[in-house]
Every structure is written in structure tokens, then in C-alpha cells.
Tab-separated table of N, CA, C and O in Angstrom:
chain	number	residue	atom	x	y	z
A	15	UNK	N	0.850	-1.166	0.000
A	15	UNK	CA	0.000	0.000	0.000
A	15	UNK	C	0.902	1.237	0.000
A	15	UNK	O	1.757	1.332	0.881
A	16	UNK	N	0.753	2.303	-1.038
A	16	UNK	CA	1.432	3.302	-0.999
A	16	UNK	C	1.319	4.245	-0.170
A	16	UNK	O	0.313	4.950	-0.244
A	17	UNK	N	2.289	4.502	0.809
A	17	UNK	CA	2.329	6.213	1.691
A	17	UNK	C	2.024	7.250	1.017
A	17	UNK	O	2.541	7.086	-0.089
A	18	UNK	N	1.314	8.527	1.053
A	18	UNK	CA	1.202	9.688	0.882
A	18	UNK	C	2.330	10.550	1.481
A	18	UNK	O	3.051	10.261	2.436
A	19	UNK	N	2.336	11.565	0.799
A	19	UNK	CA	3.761	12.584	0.853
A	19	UNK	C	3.066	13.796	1.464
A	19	UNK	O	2.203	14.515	0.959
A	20	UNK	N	3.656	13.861	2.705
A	20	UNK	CA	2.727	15.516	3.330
A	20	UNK	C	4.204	16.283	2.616
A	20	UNK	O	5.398	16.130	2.875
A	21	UNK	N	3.400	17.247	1.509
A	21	UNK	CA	4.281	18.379	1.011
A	21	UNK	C	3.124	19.223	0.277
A	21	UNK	O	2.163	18.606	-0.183
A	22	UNK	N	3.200	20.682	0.155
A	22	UNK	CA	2.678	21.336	-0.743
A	22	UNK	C	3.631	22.082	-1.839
A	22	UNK	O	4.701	22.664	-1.659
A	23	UNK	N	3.272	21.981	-2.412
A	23	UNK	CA	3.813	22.833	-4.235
A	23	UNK	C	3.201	24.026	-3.705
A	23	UNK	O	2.463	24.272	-2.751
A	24	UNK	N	3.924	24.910	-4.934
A	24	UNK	CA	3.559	26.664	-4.910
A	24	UNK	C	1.945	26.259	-5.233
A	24	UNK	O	1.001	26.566	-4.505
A	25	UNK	N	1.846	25.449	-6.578
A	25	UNK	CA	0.645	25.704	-6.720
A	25	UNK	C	-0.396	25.096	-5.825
A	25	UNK	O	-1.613	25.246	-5.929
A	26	UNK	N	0.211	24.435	-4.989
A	26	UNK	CA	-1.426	24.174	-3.886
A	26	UNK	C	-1.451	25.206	-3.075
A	26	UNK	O	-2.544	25.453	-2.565
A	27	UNK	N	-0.045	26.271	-2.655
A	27	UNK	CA	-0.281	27.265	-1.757
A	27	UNK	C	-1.179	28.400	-2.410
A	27	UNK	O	-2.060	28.959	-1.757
A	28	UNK	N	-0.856	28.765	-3.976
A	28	UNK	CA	-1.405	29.535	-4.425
A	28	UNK	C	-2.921	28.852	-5.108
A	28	UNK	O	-3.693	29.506	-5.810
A	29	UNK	N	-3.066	27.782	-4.818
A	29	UNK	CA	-4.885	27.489	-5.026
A	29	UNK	C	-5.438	27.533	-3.163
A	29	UNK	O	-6.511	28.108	-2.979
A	30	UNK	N	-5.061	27.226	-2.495
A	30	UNK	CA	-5.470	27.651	-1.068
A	30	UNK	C	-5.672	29.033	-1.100
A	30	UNK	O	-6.769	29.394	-0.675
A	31	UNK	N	-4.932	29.876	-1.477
A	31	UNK	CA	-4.782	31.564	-1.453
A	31	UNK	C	-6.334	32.046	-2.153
A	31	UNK	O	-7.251	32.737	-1.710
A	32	UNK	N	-6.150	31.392	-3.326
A	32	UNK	CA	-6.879	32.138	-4.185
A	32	UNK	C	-8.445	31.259	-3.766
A	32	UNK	O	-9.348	31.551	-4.551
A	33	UNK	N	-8.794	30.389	-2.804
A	33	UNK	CA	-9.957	30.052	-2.234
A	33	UNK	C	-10.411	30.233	-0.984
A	33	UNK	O	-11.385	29.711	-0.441
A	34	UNK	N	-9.379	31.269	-0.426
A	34	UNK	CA	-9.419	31.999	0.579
A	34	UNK	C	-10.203	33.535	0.496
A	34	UNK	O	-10.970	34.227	1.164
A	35	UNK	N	-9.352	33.565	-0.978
A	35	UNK	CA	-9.623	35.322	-1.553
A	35	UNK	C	-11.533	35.438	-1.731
A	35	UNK	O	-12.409	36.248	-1.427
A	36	UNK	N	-11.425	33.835	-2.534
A	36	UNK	CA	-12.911	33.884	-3.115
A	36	UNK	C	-13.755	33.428	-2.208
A	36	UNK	O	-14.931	33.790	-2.255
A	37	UNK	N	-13.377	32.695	-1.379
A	37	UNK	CA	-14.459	32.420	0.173
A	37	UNK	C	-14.922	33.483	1.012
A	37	UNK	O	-15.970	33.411	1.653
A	38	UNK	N	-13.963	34.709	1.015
A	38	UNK	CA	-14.219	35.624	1.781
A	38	UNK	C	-15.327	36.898	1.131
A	38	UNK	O	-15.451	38.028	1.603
A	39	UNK	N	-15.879	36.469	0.222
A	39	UNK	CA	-16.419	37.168	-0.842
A	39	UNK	C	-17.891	36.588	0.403
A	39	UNK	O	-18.539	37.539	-0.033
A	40	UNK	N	-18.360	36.275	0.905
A	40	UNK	CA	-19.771	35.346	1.443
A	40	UNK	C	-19.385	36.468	2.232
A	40	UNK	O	-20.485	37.017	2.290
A	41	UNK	N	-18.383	37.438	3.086
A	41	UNK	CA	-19.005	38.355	4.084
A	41	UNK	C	-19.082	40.033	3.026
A	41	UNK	O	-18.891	41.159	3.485
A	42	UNK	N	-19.344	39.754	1.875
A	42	UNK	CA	-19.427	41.120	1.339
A	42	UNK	C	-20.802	41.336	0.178
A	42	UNK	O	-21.427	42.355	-0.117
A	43	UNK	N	-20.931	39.989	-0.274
A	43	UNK	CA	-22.175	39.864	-1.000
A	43	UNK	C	-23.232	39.854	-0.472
A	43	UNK	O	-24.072	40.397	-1.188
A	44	UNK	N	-23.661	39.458	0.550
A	44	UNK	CA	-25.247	39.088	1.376
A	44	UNK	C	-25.930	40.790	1.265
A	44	UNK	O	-27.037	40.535	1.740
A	45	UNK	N	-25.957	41.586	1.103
A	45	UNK	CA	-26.259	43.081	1.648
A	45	UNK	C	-26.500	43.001	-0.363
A	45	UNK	O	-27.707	42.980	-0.602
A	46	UNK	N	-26.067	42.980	-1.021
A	46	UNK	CA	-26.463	43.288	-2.709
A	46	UNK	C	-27.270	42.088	-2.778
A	46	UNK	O	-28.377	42.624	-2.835
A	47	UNK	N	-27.515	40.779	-2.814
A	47	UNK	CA	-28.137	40.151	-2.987
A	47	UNK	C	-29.612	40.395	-2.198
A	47	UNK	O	-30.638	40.187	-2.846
A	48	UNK	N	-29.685	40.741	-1.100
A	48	UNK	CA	-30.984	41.310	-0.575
A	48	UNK	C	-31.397	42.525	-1.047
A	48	UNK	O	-32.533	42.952	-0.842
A	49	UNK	N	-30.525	43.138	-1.689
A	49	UNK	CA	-30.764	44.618	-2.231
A	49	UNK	C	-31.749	43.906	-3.483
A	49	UNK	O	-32.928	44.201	-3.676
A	50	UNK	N	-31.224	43.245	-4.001
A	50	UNK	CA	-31.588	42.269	-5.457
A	50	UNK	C	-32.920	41.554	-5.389
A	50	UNK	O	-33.602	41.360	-6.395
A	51	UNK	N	-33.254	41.187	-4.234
A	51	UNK	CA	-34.461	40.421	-4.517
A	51	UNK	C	-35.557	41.174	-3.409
A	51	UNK	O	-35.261	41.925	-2.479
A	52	UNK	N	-37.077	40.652	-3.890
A	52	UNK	CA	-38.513	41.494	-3.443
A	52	UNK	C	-38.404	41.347	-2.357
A	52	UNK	O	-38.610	42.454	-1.858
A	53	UNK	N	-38.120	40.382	-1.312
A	53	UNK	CA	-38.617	40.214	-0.024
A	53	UNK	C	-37.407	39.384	0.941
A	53	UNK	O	-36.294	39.134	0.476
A	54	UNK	N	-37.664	39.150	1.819
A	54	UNK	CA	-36.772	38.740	2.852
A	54	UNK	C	-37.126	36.988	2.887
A	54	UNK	O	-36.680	36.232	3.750
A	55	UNK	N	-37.584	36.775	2.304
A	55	UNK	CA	-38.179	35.190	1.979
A	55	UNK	C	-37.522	34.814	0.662
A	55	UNK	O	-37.480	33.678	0.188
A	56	UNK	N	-37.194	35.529	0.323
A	56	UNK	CA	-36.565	35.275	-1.701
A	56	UNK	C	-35.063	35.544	-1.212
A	56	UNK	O	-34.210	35.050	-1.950
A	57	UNK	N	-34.581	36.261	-0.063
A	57	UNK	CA	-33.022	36.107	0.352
A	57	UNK	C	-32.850	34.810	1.553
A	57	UNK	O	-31.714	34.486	1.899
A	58	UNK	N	-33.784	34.279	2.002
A	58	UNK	CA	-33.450	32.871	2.783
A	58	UNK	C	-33.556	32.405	1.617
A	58	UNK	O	-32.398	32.383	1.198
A	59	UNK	N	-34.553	31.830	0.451
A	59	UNK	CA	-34.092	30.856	-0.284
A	59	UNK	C	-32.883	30.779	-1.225
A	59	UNK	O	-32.337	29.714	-1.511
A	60	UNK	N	-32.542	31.852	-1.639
A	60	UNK	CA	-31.464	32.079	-2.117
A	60	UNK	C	-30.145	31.989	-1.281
A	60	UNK	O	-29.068	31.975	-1.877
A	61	UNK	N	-30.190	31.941	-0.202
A	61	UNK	CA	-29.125	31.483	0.571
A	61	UNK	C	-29.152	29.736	1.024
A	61	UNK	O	-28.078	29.208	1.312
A	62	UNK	N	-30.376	28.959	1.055
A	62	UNK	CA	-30.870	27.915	1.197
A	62	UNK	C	-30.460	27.652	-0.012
A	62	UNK	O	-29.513	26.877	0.120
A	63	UNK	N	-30.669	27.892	-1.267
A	63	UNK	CA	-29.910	27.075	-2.686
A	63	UNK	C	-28.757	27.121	-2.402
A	63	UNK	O	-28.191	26.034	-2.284
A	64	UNK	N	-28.028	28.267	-2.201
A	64	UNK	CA	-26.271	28.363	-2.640
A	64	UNK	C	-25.939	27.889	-1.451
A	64	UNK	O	-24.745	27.609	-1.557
A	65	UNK	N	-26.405	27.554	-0.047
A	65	UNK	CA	-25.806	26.677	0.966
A	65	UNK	C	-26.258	24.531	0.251
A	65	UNK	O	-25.528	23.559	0.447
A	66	UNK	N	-27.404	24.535	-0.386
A	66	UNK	CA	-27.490	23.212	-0.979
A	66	UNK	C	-26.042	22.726	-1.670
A	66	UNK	O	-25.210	21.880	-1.345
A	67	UNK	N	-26.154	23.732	-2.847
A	67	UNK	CA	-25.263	23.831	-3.813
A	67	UNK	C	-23.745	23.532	-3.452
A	67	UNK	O	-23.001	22.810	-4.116
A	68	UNK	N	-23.468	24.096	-2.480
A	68	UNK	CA	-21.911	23.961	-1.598
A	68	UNK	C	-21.876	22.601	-0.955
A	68	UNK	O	-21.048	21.754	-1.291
A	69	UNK	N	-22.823	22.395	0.014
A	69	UNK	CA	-23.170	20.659	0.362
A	69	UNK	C	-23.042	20.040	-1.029
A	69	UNK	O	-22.378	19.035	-0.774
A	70	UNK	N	-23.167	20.032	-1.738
A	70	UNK	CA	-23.760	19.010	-2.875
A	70	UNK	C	-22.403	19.066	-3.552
A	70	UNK	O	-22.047	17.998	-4.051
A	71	UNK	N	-21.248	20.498	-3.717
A	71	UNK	CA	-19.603	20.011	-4.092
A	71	UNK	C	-19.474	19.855	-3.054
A	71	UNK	O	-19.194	18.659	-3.136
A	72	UNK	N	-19.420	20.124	-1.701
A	72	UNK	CA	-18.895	19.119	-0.821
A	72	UNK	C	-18.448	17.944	-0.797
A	72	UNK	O	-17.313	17.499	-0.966
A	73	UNK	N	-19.525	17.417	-0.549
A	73	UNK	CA	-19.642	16.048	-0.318
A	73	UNK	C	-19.152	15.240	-1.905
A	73	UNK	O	-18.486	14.204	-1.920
A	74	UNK	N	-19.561	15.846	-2.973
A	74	UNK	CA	-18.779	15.331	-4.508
A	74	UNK	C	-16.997	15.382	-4.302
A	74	UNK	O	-16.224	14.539	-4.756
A	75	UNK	N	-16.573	16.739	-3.411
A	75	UNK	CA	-15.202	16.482	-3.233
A	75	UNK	C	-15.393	15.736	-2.626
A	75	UNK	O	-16.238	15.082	-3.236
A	76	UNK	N	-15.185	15.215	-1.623
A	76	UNK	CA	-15.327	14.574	-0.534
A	76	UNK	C	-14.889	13.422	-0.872
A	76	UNK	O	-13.890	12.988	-0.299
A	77	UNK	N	-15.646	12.532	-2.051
A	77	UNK	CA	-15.577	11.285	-2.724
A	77	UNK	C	-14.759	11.011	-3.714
A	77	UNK	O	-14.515	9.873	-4.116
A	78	UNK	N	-14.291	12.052	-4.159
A	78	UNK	CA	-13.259	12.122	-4.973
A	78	UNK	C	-12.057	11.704	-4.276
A	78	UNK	O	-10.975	11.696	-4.862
């Protein structure tokens, strides 16, 4: 059975970086997206899809 190698490459530091940059985007969007939709019921479901949506690559990484 083959061992795994704990090491990172530039490029896993700089794909960590750059999913750091774009994760942190969830504390700056919520305020335009409610600006965006009619009611306060159309911004829970819209946060209820794109929290599905994240479970659903989750768990697809996950299995990978």
C-alpha cells in the first residue's frame, strides 16, 4: 500500500490563497443580494440554494 507525501507545491499554496480570496467574498455579498431580490423570503431561499449547492460540491469532493 502506498504512503502519501505531506508536502505542498507553490501551486497548492497559491490554489489555497486564491480560495481563501474567493471564500471571503460570502461576508461582502449578502447586503447586494438582498438589495436584489422582493422580499426577505426570496433572500433565505437564495441562501438555502447556494448553501445546498456547496453541500452538494462538498460532499462530490469529498468522494473524490
Amino acid at each position: 500500500m502506498p504512503e502519501f507525501v505531506r508536502r505542498l507545491t507553490l501551486f497548492d499554496l497559491v490554489l489555497i490563497g486564491a480560495g481563501g480570496a474567493i471564500g471571503s467574498g460570502i461576508f461582502r455579498t449578502p447586503s447586494q443580494v438582498a438589495a436584489a431580490v422582493p422580499s426577505p423570503a426570496w433572500m433565505l431561499a437564495a441562501w438555502a440554494l447556494g448553501g445546498a449547492v456547496t453541500l452538494a460540491g462538498a460532499l462530490t469532493f469529498a468522494e473524490l
